[in-house]
């Protein structure tokens, strides 16, 4: 036994070897992505298929995964065992062969020679194993079901019956075709996402995250419930860059959640506010999450159009959360943060140079029409320059930090790239088997032509599929399975895609599997389910607003300017009224009857004017009723607070 242990140790790789190796591969991954984004290969006269570049990225991703991710999730990796070294070498060989021989191999997919399906099978199996280690079994099970459907779809009865495929042809198609692993999701992740993750990493290393938190404290710390408002503002700002709800919770929640609890706020509500604020970062322009870039590719529209469409719903989401935080603080009597804990405005001004990088990003994206990955790289370059010259809190990006940023970026995108590769498997099966058309047809049939029924069914499917899955994986599934059915019934394509993105994202705060809420609960040491239910209450707007912009696209800035302006103004008033009803407080504690009236007025005001004939009247009545209720409650509050004469 002792001899066997020593033999195993002999063929394992110690941390002093595998960690530097993984860092080198991660840095090379980032540099390769930068080179592709800047078209450096063309400067050297290299004409490459995009799929050859995607395969080259996978050549780094798979070895990094097998070097850094242990076989059993939740355990700590010390040495790298022999089988993981073998997997890493196999992945390099198979993916390297595909990258080098791709122009020849892609023409042989349907003739099924061994040189196509053998490396293809190795890549598929190793990608799925790496994905299991990174995300767990949920996504693997879904992908396995799709692969089985691709092989045996002809035995499925009814409308979902598919075209049967031989295993070797299906293997080659999934691994090599531009609709498979090397397809659209990988295209977005390996170009746009890598560039933006690099920008976010540099922002963090140069003190950008600290600047956002400090700026939020300066802006909100002196108001009642300042800690909650800081959480909303800081998490929204940082979440727009990180694009990951869980990463955002962990990154900002360790600062904001203890602050909120210290103010006397219940632990589960402190965690819930942070979870909702962090989740909404994926919807907040200008950067949003990785799914937004993929949406632009699916819809074949500029990313700037996605940003503009997402702007008003995202603002309504944060307005609702901000108002609830304020009213909850008033109801509980939570005061402002002590002055000695708030940074001096002058010290925060030293970080204003970070805004120059965002100015460059927005200018290049919206005015110059740059590709998102190039705009992000120019913004990163501006960030490096201004940080070198000015710095923040003494943080300046030296050579060591820049190299570290390359490696951190490479490690940070491994999971997203694996999810993107796996999403390609789903898209490949949908295309080759005919399931995409069949499922769209079936959903339309179930909906019976009723848009409301189909929307409700789609929302349920979105939340169920989203449970336990990362947002990017959820969106790809829903964009392929659900969005076409919505478009089929006449819904604006961008509204349909935003709809499934919203409900897929809301799985992050919807029990029983609410990853963002549960992560925040762990930091707050609060009950997980109580945190999840509280998060649903704080994030209520995201369950309602998607229905509204589907029926009336004025909320996604489609329509006449006056209609858009009216819809936005009345929506903000409606959100305010409903938030007061949920908080149970406006100027005074609201009775059950008053809360009902506030909620009714809010729903009437929230309905967009173009929703149905006569909706303008509903808006006017809702706003008028809301104004009366607000005036009455403010007047009651003044009477109650007035000194009594004896």
Coordinates of C-alpha atoms in Angstrom, one line a residue:
X1 CA 0.0 0.0 0.0
X2 CA 2.8 2.4 0.9
X3 CA 4.5 1.5 -2.3
X4 CA 1.4 2.3 -4.3
X5 CA 1.1 5.6 -2.6
X6 CA 4.7 6.5 -3.4
X7 CA 4.1 5.4 -7.0
X8 CA 1.1 7.7 -7.2
X9 CA 3.1 10.6 -5.8
X10 CA 5.9 10.0 -8.3
X11 CA 3.5 10.6 -11.2
X12 CA 1.7 13.6 -9.7
X13 CA 2.7 17.2 -10.2
X14 CA 3.5 19.3 -7.1
X15 CA 2.1 22.8 -6.6
X16 CA 5.5 24.4 -7.3
X17 CA 5.2 23.0 -10.8
X18 CA 1.5 23.0 -11.8
X19 CA 0.6 26.4 -10.4
X20 CA 3.2 28.4 -12.5
X21 CA 2.3 26.2 -15.5
X22 CA -1.4 27.0 -15.1
X23 CA -0.6 30.7 -14.7
X24 CA 1.5 30.7 -17.9
X25 CA -1.3 29.0 -19.9
X26 CA -3.8 31.4 -18.5
X27 CA -1.7 34.4 -19.5
X28 CA -1.1 32.9 -22.9
X29 CA -4.9 32.5 -23.3
X30 CA -5.4 36.2 -22.6
X31 CA -2.6 37.3 -24.9
X32 CA -4.0 35.1 -27.7
X33 CA -7.4 36.7 -27.3
X34 CA -5.9 40.2 -27.3
X35 CA -3.9 39.3 -30.5
X36 CA -7.1 38.0 -32.2
X37 CA -9.1 41.1 -31.2
X38 CA -6.4 43.4 -32.6
X39 CA -6.1 41.2 -35.8
X40 CA -2.4 40.7 -35.2
X41 CA -2.5 37.4 -37.2
X42 CA -3.3 39.4 -40.3
X43 CA -0.2 41.6 -39.8
X44 CA 1.9 38.4 -40.1
X45 CA 0.0 37.3 -43.2
X46 CA -1.9 34.4 -41.5
X47 CA -5.3 33.6 -42.9
X48 CA -7.1 31.7 -40.2
X49 CA -10.6 30.4 -39.8
X50 CA -12.3 31.8 -36.7
X51 CA -12.8 28.2 -35.6
X52 CA -9.0 27.7 -35.6
X53 CA -8.7 30.5 -33.1
X54 CA -11.5 29.1 -31.0
X55 CA -9.8 25.7 -31.0
X56 CA -6.6 27.4 -30.0
X57 CA -8.4 29.0 -27.0
X58 CA -9.7 25.6 -26.0
X59 CA -6.1 24.3 -26.2
X60 CA -5.4 26.5 -23.2
X61 CA -8.8 26.2 -21.5
X62 CA -8.8 22.4 -21.1
X63 CA -5.3 22.0 -19.7
X64 CA -5.9 24.8 -17.2
X65 CA -9.1 23.1 -16.1
X66 CA -7.4 19.8 -15.5
X67 CA -4.5 21.4 -13.7
X68 CA -6.6 23.5 -11.4
X69 CA -9.9 21.8 -10.9
X70 CA -9.9 18.6 -8.7
X71 CA -12.0 15.6 -9.6
X72 CA -14.4 16.2 -6.7
X73 CA -15.9 19.6 -6.4
X74 CA -15.5 21.4 -3.1
X75 CA -12.1 19.9 -2.4
X76 CA -8.8 21.7 -2.4
X77 CA -6.2 20.7 -5.0
X78 CA -2.7 20.0 -3.9
X79 CA -0.8 17.9 -6.4
X80 CA -2.1 17.1 -9.9
X81 CA -2.6 13.3 -10.2
X82 CA -1.4 11.3 -13.2
X83 CA -4.9 10.9 -14.8
X84 CA -5.3 14.8 -14.9
X85 CA -1.9 15.1 -16.5
X86 CA -3.0 12.6 -19.0
X87 CA -6.3 14.4 -19.6
X88 CA -4.4 17.7 -20.1
X89 CA -2.0 16.1 -22.6
X90 CA -4.8 14.4 -24.5
X91 CA -6.8 17.7 -24.7
X92 CA -3.7 19.5 -26.1
X93 CA -3.2 16.8 -28.7
X94 CA -6.8 16.5 -29.8
X95 CA -7.6 20.3 -29.9
X96 CA -4.2 21.1 -31.4
X97 CA -4.8 18.6 -34.2
X98 CA -8.3 20.1 -34.9
X99 CA -6.9 23.7 -34.9
X100 CA -4.0 22.7 -37.3
X101 CA -6.0 20.6 -39.7
X102 CA -9.4 22.4 -39.5
X103 CA -9.6 23.5 -43.1
X104 CA -9.3 19.9 -44.2
X105 CA -11.3 18.2 -41.4
X106 CA -14.4 20.5 -41.7
X107 CA -15.0 19.3 -45.2
X108 CA -15.1 15.7 -44.0
X109 CA -17.7 15.9 -41.2
X110 CA -20.4 14.1 -43.1
X111 CA -18.1 11.5 -44.6
X112 CA -17.2 10.5 -40.9
X113 CA -13.5 9.4 -41.2
X114 CA -11.7 8.5 -38.0
X115 CA -9.5 11.6 -38.2
X116 CA -12.7 13.6 -37.6
X117 CA -14.6 11.7 -35.0
X118 CA -11.7 10.4 -32.9
X119 CA -10.3 13.9 -31.9
X120 CA -13.9 15.1 -31.8
X121 CA -15.0 12.5 -29.3
X122 CA -11.9 13.2 -27.1
X123 CA -12.7 17.0 -27.1
X124 CA -16.4 16.5 -26.3
X125 CA -15.7 14.1 -23.4
X126 CA -12.9 16.1 -21.9
X127 CA -14.9 19.4 -22.3
X128 CA -17.9 17.8 -20.4
X129 CA -15.7 16.5 -17.7
X130 CA -14.0 19.9 -17.2
X131 CA -17.4 21.5 -17.2
X132 CA -18.6 19.1 -14.5
X133 CA -15.7 20.0 -12.3
X134 CA -16.4 23.7 -12.8
X135 CA -20.2 23.9 -12.5
X136 CA -21.5 20.6 -11.2
X137 CA -23.9 18.0 -12.7
X138 CA -26.9 20.1 -13.6
X139 CA -25.6 21.4 -17.0
X140 CA -24.0 18.0 -17.8
X141 CA -27.3 16.2 -17.3
X142 CA -29.1 18.7 -19.6
X143 CA -26.4 18.3 -22.3
X144 CA -26.5 14.5 -22.0
X145 CA -30.3 14.6 -22.6
X146 CA -29.7 16.7 -25.8
X147 CA -27.0 14.3 -27.0
X148 CA -29.3 11.3 -26.4
X149 CA -32.0 13.1 -28.3
X150 CA -29.6 13.7 -31.2
X151 CA -28.8 9.9 -31.3
X152 CA -32.4 8.6 -30.6
X153 CA -34.7 11.5 -31.5
X154 CA -36.6 9.3 -33.9
X155 CA -38.1 7.2 -31.0
X156 CA -39.6 10.3 -29.4
X157 CA -43.4 10.4 -30.1
X158 CA -45.4 13.3 -31.4
X159 CA -44.3 16.8 -32.4
X160 CA -40.9 16.4 -30.8
X161 CA -39.8 13.5 -33.0
X162 CA -36.3 14.3 -34.4
X163 CA -34.1 13.2 -37.2
X164 CA -31.8 10.3 -36.1
X165 CA -28.1 10.8 -36.4
X166 CA -25.2 8.3 -36.4
X167 CA -22.9 8.8 -33.4
X168 CA -19.8 9.3 -35.4
X169 CA -21.4 12.0 -37.7
X170 CA -23.0 13.7 -34.7
X171 CA -19.6 13.7 -32.9
X172 CA -17.8 15.4 -35.8
X173 CA -20.6 17.9 -36.2
X174 CA -20.6 18.9 -32.5
X175 CA -16.8 19.2 -32.3
X176 CA -16.0 20.8 -35.6
X177 CA -19.0 22.5 -37.2
X178 CA -19.5 26.3 -36.8
X179 CA -22.8 25.5 -35.2
X180 CA -21.2 23.4 -32.5
X181 CA -18.5 23.8 -29.8
X182 CA -16.6 26.1 -32.1
X183 CA -19.7 28.2 -32.8
X184 CA -21.4 31.4 -31.8
X185 CA -21.3 31.1 -27.9
X186 CA -17.5 30.4 -28.2
X187 CA -17.1 33.3 -30.6
X188 CA -18.5 35.7 -28.1
X189 CA -16.8 34.3 -25.0
X190 CA -13.4 34.0 -26.7
X191 CA -13.4 37.5 -28.0
X192 CA -15.7 40.0 -26.2
X193 CA -15.9 38.3 -22.8
X194 CA -12.2 37.8 -22.4
X195 CA -11.6 41.5 -23.2
X196 CA -14.1 42.7 -20.7
X197 CA -13.0 40.3 -18.0
X198 CA -9.4 41.7 -18.6
X199 CA -10.8 45.3 -18.2
X200 CA -12.6 44.3 -15.0
X201 CA -9.5 42.5 -13.6
X202 CA -7.4 45.6 -14.2
X203 CA -10.0 47.8 -12.7
X204 CA -9.9 45.6 -9.5
X205 CA -6.1 45.5 -9.4
X206 CA -5.8 49.2 -9.7
X207 CA -8.3 50.0 -6.9
X208 CA -11.4 50.5 -9.1
X209 CA -13.6 48.3 -6.9
X210 CA -12.5 50.2 -3.8
X211 CA -13.2 53.5 -5.6
X212 CA -16.8 52.5 -6.4
X213 CA -17.4 51.5 -2.8
X214 CA -15.8 54.7 -1.5
X215 CA -17.8 56.8 -4.0
X216 CA -21.0 55.1 -3.0
X217 CA -20.2 55.8 0.7
X218 CA -19.6 59.5 0.0
X219 CA -22.8 59.8 -2.1
X220 CA -25.1 57.8 0.2
X221 CA -23.5 57.4 3.6
X222 CA -25.0 60.6 5.1
X223 CA -28.6 59.5 4.3
X224 CA -30.8 57.2 6.4
X225 CA -30.1 53.5 5.7
X226 CA -26.9 54.6 4.0
X227 CA -25.3 51.2 4.2
X228 CA -28.1 49.6 2.2
X229 CA -28.0 52.4 -0.4
X230 CA -24.2 51.9 -0.7
X231 CA -24.8 48.2 -1.3
X232 CA -27.3 49.0 -4.1
X233 CA -25.1 51.6 -5.8
X234 CA -21.7 49.9 -5.4
X235 CA -23.0 46.4 -6.4
X236 CA -24.8 47.9 -9.4
X237 CA -21.7 49.7 -10.6
X238 CA -19.3 46.8 -10.0
X239 CA -21.8 44.2 -11.2
X240 CA -22.0 46.0 -14.5
X241 CA -18.3 45.2 -15.0
X242 CA -18.0 41.8 -13.4
X243 CA -21.1 40.4 -15.2
X244 CA -21.4 37.6 -12.6
X245 CA -24.0 37.7 -9.9
X246 CA -22.2 35.3 -7.5
X247 CA -18.8 36.9 -8.1
X248 CA -20.3 40.3 -7.4
X249 CA -21.9 39.1 -4.2
X250 CA -18.6 37.8 -3.0
X251 CA -16.6 40.8 -4.2
X252 CA -18.8 43.6 -2.7
X253 CA -20.9 41.7 -0.2
X254 CA -18.0 41.1 2.2
X255 CA -17.9 44.9 2.6
X256 CA -21.5 45.9 2.4
X257 CA -23.4 43.1 4.2
X258 CA -21.5 43.6 7.5
X259 CA -22.2 47.3 7.2
X260 CA -25.9 46.8 6.7
X261 CA -26.1 44.3 9.6
X262 CA -24.2 46.7 11.9
X263 CA -26.9 49.3 11.2
X264 CA -29.4 47.0 12.8
X265 CA -30.9 45.5 9.7
X266 CA -31.9 41.8 9.9
X267 CA -29.2 39.5 8.5
X268 CA -31.4 37.8 5.9
X269 CA -32.6 41.1 4.5
X270 CA -29.1 42.5 4.4
X271 CA -28.1 39.5 2.3
X272 CA -31.2 39.7 0.1
X273 CA -30.5 43.4 -0.8
X274 CA -26.9 42.6 -1.7
X275 CA -28.0 39.5 -3.8
X276 CA -30.6 41.5 -5.7
X277 CA -28.3 44.5 -6.3
X278 CA -25.5 42.1 -7.5
X279 CA -27.8 40.1 -9.8
X280 CA -29.1 43.3 -11.5
X281 CA -25.5 44.2 -12.5
X282 CA -25.9 41.8 -15.4
X283 CA -28.7 44.0 -16.8
X284 CA -27.0 47.4 -16.1
X285 CA -25.4 49.2 -19.1
X286 CA -22.8 50.0 -20.3
X287 CA -21.1 46.6 -19.9
X288 CA -23.8 44.2 -18.6
X289 CA -23.1 40.5 -18.5
X290 CA -21.6 38.1 -21.0
X291 CA -25.2 37.0 -22.1
X292 CA -25.8 40.5 -23.4
X293 CA -23.0 40.3 -25.9
X294 CA -24.3 36.9 -27.0
X295 CA -27.7 38.4 -27.4
X296 CA -26.3 41.0 -29.9
X297 CA -24.8 38.1 -31.9
X298 CA -28.0 36.1 -31.9
X299 CA -30.1 39.1 -33.0
X300 CA -27.4 40.2 -35.5
X301 CA -27.6 43.8 -34.2
X302 CA -24.9 46.1 -32.7
X303 CA -24.3 45.7 -29.0
X304 CA -25.2 49.4 -28.5
X305 CA -28.8 48.6 -29.5
X306 CA -29.0 45.9 -26.8
X307 CA -27.6 48.4 -24.2
X308 CA -30.2 51.0 -25.1
X309 CA -33.1 48.5 -25.0
X310 CA -31.9 47.3 -21.6
X311 CA -31.4 50.7 -20.1
X312 CA -34.9 51.6 -18.8
X313 CA -35.8 48.2 -17.4
X314 CA -32.5 48.1 -15.6
X315 CA -33.0 51.6 -14.1
X316 CA -36.5 50.6 -13.0
X317 CA -35.0 47.5 -11.3
X318 CA -32.6 49.6 -9.3
X319 CA -35.1 52.4 -8.6
X320 CA -37.4 49.8 -7.1
X321 CA -34.6 48.4 -5.0
X322 CA -33.3 51.8 -3.9
X323 CA -36.7 53.0 -2.8
X324 CA -37.4 49.8 -0.9
X325 CA -34.0 50.2 0.9
X326 CA -34.9 53.8 1.8
X327 CA -38.4 53.0 3.0
X328 CA -37.2 50.0 5.0
X329 CA -34.6 52.1 6.7
X330 CA -37.2 54.7 7.6
X331 CA -39.6 52.1 8.9
X332 CA -36.9 50.5 11.1
X333 CA -35.5 53.9 12.2
X334 CA -32.0 53.2 10.7
X335 CA -29.9 56.3 10.7
X336 CA -27.0 57.5 8.5
X337 CA -23.5 56.0 8.7
X338 CA -21.2 57.8 11.3
X339 CA -19.3 60.6 9.7
X340 CA -15.9 59.3 10.8
X341 CA -16.5 56.1 8.7
X342 CA -17.3 57.9 5.5
X343 CA -14.3 58.7 3.2
X344 CA -13.5 62.3 2.6
X345 CA -14.8 63.5 -0.8
X346 CA -11.3 64.8 -1.6
X347 CA -9.8 61.4 -1.2
X348 CA -12.4 59.8 -3.5
X349 CA -11.7 62.5 -6.2
X350 CA -8.3 60.9 -6.6
X351 CA -10.0 58.0 -8.3
X352 CA -12.0 60.0 -10.8
X353 CA -9.5 59.0 -13.5
X354 CA -11.3 55.6 -13.6
X355 CA -14.2 57.4 -15.3
X356 CA -11.9 58.2 -18.2
X357 CA -11.6 54.5 -19.0
X358 CA -15.4 54.3 -19.0
X359 CA -15.7 57.4 -21.2
X360 CA -13.4 55.8 -23.7
X361 CA -15.4 52.6 -23.6
X362 CA -18.7 54.4 -24.2
X363 CA -17.4 56.7 -26.8
X364 CA -15.9 53.9 -28.9
X365 CA -18.9 51.7 -28.5
X366 CA -21.7 54.2 -29.2
X367 CA -20.1 57.0 -31.3
X368 CA -17.3 55.2 -33.2
X369 CA -19.0 51.9 -33.6
X370 CA -16.0 49.8 -32.5
X371 CA -16.3 46.1 -32.0
X372 CA -16.9 45.5 -28.2
X373 CA -13.7 43.6 -27.7
X374 CA -11.6 46.4 -29.3
X375 CA -13.4 49.1 -27.3
X376 CA -12.7 47.1 -24.1
X377 CA -9.0 46.8 -24.9
X378 CA -8.7 50.6 -25.6
X379 CA -10.5 51.3 -22.3
X380 CA -8.1 48.9 -20.5
X381 CA -5.2 50.7 -22.1
X382 CA -6.5 54.1 -20.9
X383 CA -7.0 52.5 -17.4
X384 CA -3.4 51.4 -17.3
X385 CA -2.1 54.8 -18.4
X386 CA -4.2 56.8 -15.9
X387 CA -3.4 54.4 -13.1
X388 CA 0.3 54.6 -13.8
X389 CA 0.2 58.4 -13.8
X390 CA -2.3 59.0 -10.9
X391 CA -3.0 55.8 -9.0
X392 CA -5.6 55.3 -6.3
X393 CA -4.7 54.6 -2.7
X394 CA -1.2 54.1 -3.8
X395 CA -2.1 51.3 -6.2
X396 CA -0.2 51.5 -9.5
X397 CA -0.1 48.7 -12.1
X398 CA 3.6 47.7 -12.2
X399 CA 4.9 44.9 -14.6
X400 CA 4.1 42.2 -12.0
X401 CA 0.5 43.4 -11.6
X402 CA 0.0 43.5 -15.4
X403 CA 1.3 40.0 -15.8
X404 CA -0.9 38.9 -12.9
X405 CA -3.9 40.5 -14.6
X406 CA -3.2 38.4 -17.7
X407 CA -3.1 35.3 -15.6
X408 CA -6.1 36.2 -13.5
X409 CA -8.2 37.0 -16.6
X410 CA -7.3 33.6 -18.1
X411 CA -8.3 31.8 -15.0
X412 CA -11.4 33.9 -14.7
X413 CA -12.8 33.0 -18.2
X414 CA -12.2 29.3 -18.0
X415 CA -15.7 28.5 -16.6
X416 CA -17.4 30.9 -19.1
X417 CA -15.5 29.3 -22.0
X418 CA -16.4 25.8 -20.9
X419 CA -20.1 26.8 -20.6
X420 CA -19.9 28.4 -24.0
X421 CA -18.4 25.2 -25.5
X422 CA -21.2 23.2 -23.8
X423 CA -23.8 25.6 -25.2
X424 CA -22.4 24.8 -28.6
X425 CA -23.3 21.2 -28.1
X426 CA -26.9 22.1 -27.4
X427 CA -27.1 24.4 -30.5
X428 CA -25.5 21.7 -32.6
X429 CA -28.2 19.1 -31.6
X430 CA -31.0 21.6 -32.0
X431 CA -29.8 22.4 -35.6
X432 CA -29.0 18.9 -36.8
X433 CA -32.0 17.1 -35.3
X434 CA -34.7 19.7 -36.1
X435 CA -35.6 20.0 -32.4
X436 CA -35.4 23.8 -32.5
X437 CA -38.2 24.0 -35.0
X438 CA -40.2 21.2 -33.3
X439 CA -40.0 22.7 -29.9
X440 CA -40.9 26.2 -31.1
X441 CA -43.9 24.8 -32.9
X442 CA -45.0 22.8 -29.8
X443 CA -44.7 25.8 -27.5
X444 CA -46.8 27.9 -29.9
X445 CA -49.4 25.0 -30.1
X446 CA -49.5 24.8 -26.2
X447 CA -49.9 28.5 -26.0
X448 CA -52.8 28.2 -28.4
X449 CA -52.0 31.5 -29.9
X450 CA -52.3 33.1 -26.5
X451 CA -49.3 35.4 -25.9
X452 CA -50.1 35.7 -22.2
X453 CA -50.2 31.9 -21.7
X454 CA -47.0 31.4 -23.7
X455 CA -45.3 34.2 -21.7
X456 CA -46.3 32.6 -18.4
X457 CA -45.2 29.2 -19.6
X458 CA -41.9 30.6 -20.8
X459 CA -41.2 32.4 -17.6
X460 CA -41.7 29.2 -15.7
X461 CA -39.4 27.3 -18.0
X462 CA -36.8 30.0 -17.8
X463 CA -36.7 30.0 -14.0
X464 CA -36.7 26.1 -13.8
X465 CA -33.9 25.8 -16.3
X466 CA -32.0 28.6 -14.6
X467 CA -31.9 26.9 -11.2
X468 CA -28.3 26.0 -10.5
X469 CA -27.0 27.1 -13.9
X470 CA -24.8 30.2 -14.7
X471 CA -26.7 33.0 -16.5
X472 CA -24.8 32.6 -19.8
X473 CA -25.7 28.9 -20.0
X474 CA -29.3 29.7 -19.1
X475 CA -29.6 32.4 -21.8
X476 CA -28.2 30.2 -24.6
X477 CA -30.7 27.4 -23.8
X478 CA -33.6 29.9 -23.6
X479 CA -32.6 31.9 -26.6
X480 CA -32.6 28.7 -28.6
X481 CA -35.6 27.0 -27.1
X482 CA -38.1 29.7 -25.9
X483 CA -37.3 33.0 -27.7
X484 CA -38.2 31.7 -31.2
X485 CA -41.7 30.7 -30.0
X486 CA -42.2 34.2 -28.6
X487 CA -41.1 35.8 -31.8
X488 CA -43.4 33.4 -33.7
X489 CA -46.4 35.1 -32.0
X490 CA -45.3 38.5 -33.2
X491 CA -43.3 39.7 -30.2
X492 CA -40.3 42.1 -31.0
X493 CA -37.2 39.9 -31.2
X494 CA -35.2 42.0 -28.8
X495 CA -38.1 42.1 -26.4
X496 CA -38.3 38.3 -26.6
X497 CA -34.6 37.8 -25.9
X498 CA -34.6 40.4 -23.0
X499 CA -37.6 38.6 -21.6
X500 CA -35.9 35.2 -21.4
X501 CA -32.7 36.8 -20.1
X502 CA -34.6 38.5 -17.3
X503 CA -36.4 35.3 -16.2
X504 CA -33.3 33.2 -16.6
X505 CA -31.3 35.7 -14.5
X506 CA -34.0 35.8 -11.8
X507 CA -33.3 32.1 -11.0
X508 CA -30.3 33.6 -9.2
X509 CA -32.6 34.9 -6.5
X510 CA -35.5 32.5 -6.8
X511 CA -35.7 29.6 -4.4
X512 CA -35.3 26.7 -4.1
X513 CA -31.9 27.1 -5.9
X514 CA -30.9 30.8 -5.7
X515 CA -27.1 30.9 -6.1
X516 CA -26.7 34.6 -5.6
X517 CA -29.0 34.8 -2.6
X518 CA -27.5 31.7 -1.0
X519 CA -24.0 33.1 -1.5
X520 CA -25.0 36.3 0.2
X521 CA -26.7 34.3 3.0
X522 CA -23.4 32.5 3.7
X523 CA -21.6 35.9 4.1
X524 CA -24.4 37.2 6.3
X525 CA -24.7 34.0 8.3
X526 CA -28.5 34.1 7.6
X527 CA -31.0 31.3 6.7
X528 CA -30.7 30.6 3.0
X529 CA -34.4 30.1 2.2
X530 CA -35.4 33.2 4.2
X531 CA -32.8 35.2 2.2
X532 CA -34.2 33.8 -1.0
X533 CA -37.8 34.8 -0.3
X534 CA -36.7 38.3 0.9
X535 CA -34.6 38.6 -2.4
X536 CA -37.7 37.8 -4.4
X537 CA -39.6 40.6 -2.6
X538 CA -36.8 43.1 -3.2
X539 CA -36.4 42.1 -6.8
X540 CA -40.2 42.1 -7.6
X541 CA -39.9 44.5 -10.5
X542 CA -37.9 42.0 -12.6
X543 CA -40.8 39.5 -12.4
X544 CA -43.3 42.1 -13.8
X545 CA -41.5 44.6 -16.1
X546 CA -40.6 41.9 -18.7
X547 CA -44.3 41.3 -19.3
X548 CA -44.8 45.0 -19.8
X549 CA -42.1 45.6 -22.3
X550 CA -43.1 42.6 -24.3
X551 CA -46.6 44.0 -24.7
X552 CA -45.5 47.6 -25.0
X553 CA -41.9 48.1 -26.3
X554 CA -41.9 51.7 -25.2
X555 CA -40.1 50.5 -22.1
X556 CA -37.2 49.3 -24.3
X557 CA -37.2 52.6 -26.2
X558 CA -39.2 51.4 -29.2
X559 CA -41.9 53.9 -30.3
X560 CA -42.6 57.6 -30.5
X561 CA -40.5 59.8 -28.2
X562 CA -43.6 61.2 -26.4
X563 CA -44.9 57.7 -25.8
X564 CA -41.6 56.6 -24.5
X565 CA -41.3 59.6 -22.1
X566 CA -44.8 59.1 -20.8
X567 CA -44.2 55.3 -20.3
X568 CA -40.9 55.9 -18.4
X569 CA -42.3 58.7 -16.1
X570 CA -45.4 56.7 -15.2
X571 CA -43.4 53.5 -14.7
X572 CA -41.1 55.2 -12.2
X573 CA -44.1 56.5 -10.3
X574 CA -45.7 53.1 -10.4
X575 CA -42.5 51.4 -9.1
X576 CA -42.3 54.0 -6.3
X577 CA -45.9 53.3 -5.2
X578 CA -45.6 49.5 -5.3
X579 CA -42.3 49.6 -3.4
X580 CA -44.0 51.6 -0.7
X581 CA -46.8 49.0 -0.5
X582 CA -44.2 46.2 -0.2
X583 CA -42.2 48.1 2.4
X584 CA -45.4 48.9 4.3
X585 CA -44.2 52.5 4.8
X586 CA -44.2 55.9 3.1
X587 CA -44.1 58.8 5.5
X588 CA -45.8 56.7 8.2
X589 CA -46.5 53.0 8.7
X590 CA -49.1 51.9 6.2
X591 CA -52.2 49.9 7.2
X592 CA -53.1 46.8 5.2
X593 CA -55.8 48.8 3.4
X594 CA -53.5 51.6 2.5
X595 CA -50.9 49.2 1.2
X596 CA -53.5 47.7 -1.0
X597 CA -54.4 51.1 -2.4
X598 CA -50.7 52.0 -3.0
X599 CA -50.2 48.7 -4.8
X600 CA -53.4 49.2 -6.9
X601 CA -52.3 52.8 -7.9
X602 CA -48.8 51.6 -8.6
X603 CA -49.9 48.8 -10.9
X604 CA -52.2 51.2 -12.8
X605 CA -49.4 53.7 -13.3
X606 CA -46.9 51.0 -14.2
X607 CA -48.9 49.8 -17.2
X608 CA -47.4 51.4 -20.3
X609 CA -49.7 53.7 -22.3
X610 CA -49.4 51.5 -25.4
X611 CA -50.4 48.3 -23.6
X612 CA -54.0 48.4 -24.7
X613 CA -56.5 50.9 -26.0
X614 CA -57.3 53.4 -23.2
X615 CA -54.2 52.5 -21.2
X616 CA -53.4 56.2 -21.0
X617 CA -56.5 56.7 -18.9
X618 CA -55.3 53.9 -16.6
X619 CA -52.0 55.7 -16.3
X620 CA -53.6 59.0 -15.4
X621 CA -56.0 57.4 -12.8
X622 CA -53.1 55.5 -11.3
X623 CA -50.8 58.6 -11.0
X624 CA -53.7 60.7 -9.7
X625 CA -54.7 58.1 -7.1
X626 CA -51.0 57.7 -6.1
X627 CA -50.5 61.4 -5.7
X628 CA -53.6 61.6 -3.4
X629 CA -52.3 58.7 -1.3
X630 CA -48.8 60.1 -1.0
X631 CA -50.2 63.6 0.0
X632 CA -52.5 62.1 2.5
X633 CA -49.7 60.0 4.1
X634 CA -47.2 62.9 4.2
X635 CA -49.9 65.1 5.8
X636 CA -50.7 62.3 8.4
X637 CA -46.9 62.1 9.1
X638 CA -46.7 65.8 9.8
X639 CA -49.7 65.7 12.1
X640 CA -48.2 62.8 14.1
X641 CA -44.8 64.5 14.4
X642 CA -46.2 67.9 15.4
X643 CA -45.6 68.8 19.1
X644 CA -48.6 68.4 21.3
X645 CA -49.8 71.5 23.3
X646 CA -51.0 71.1 26.9

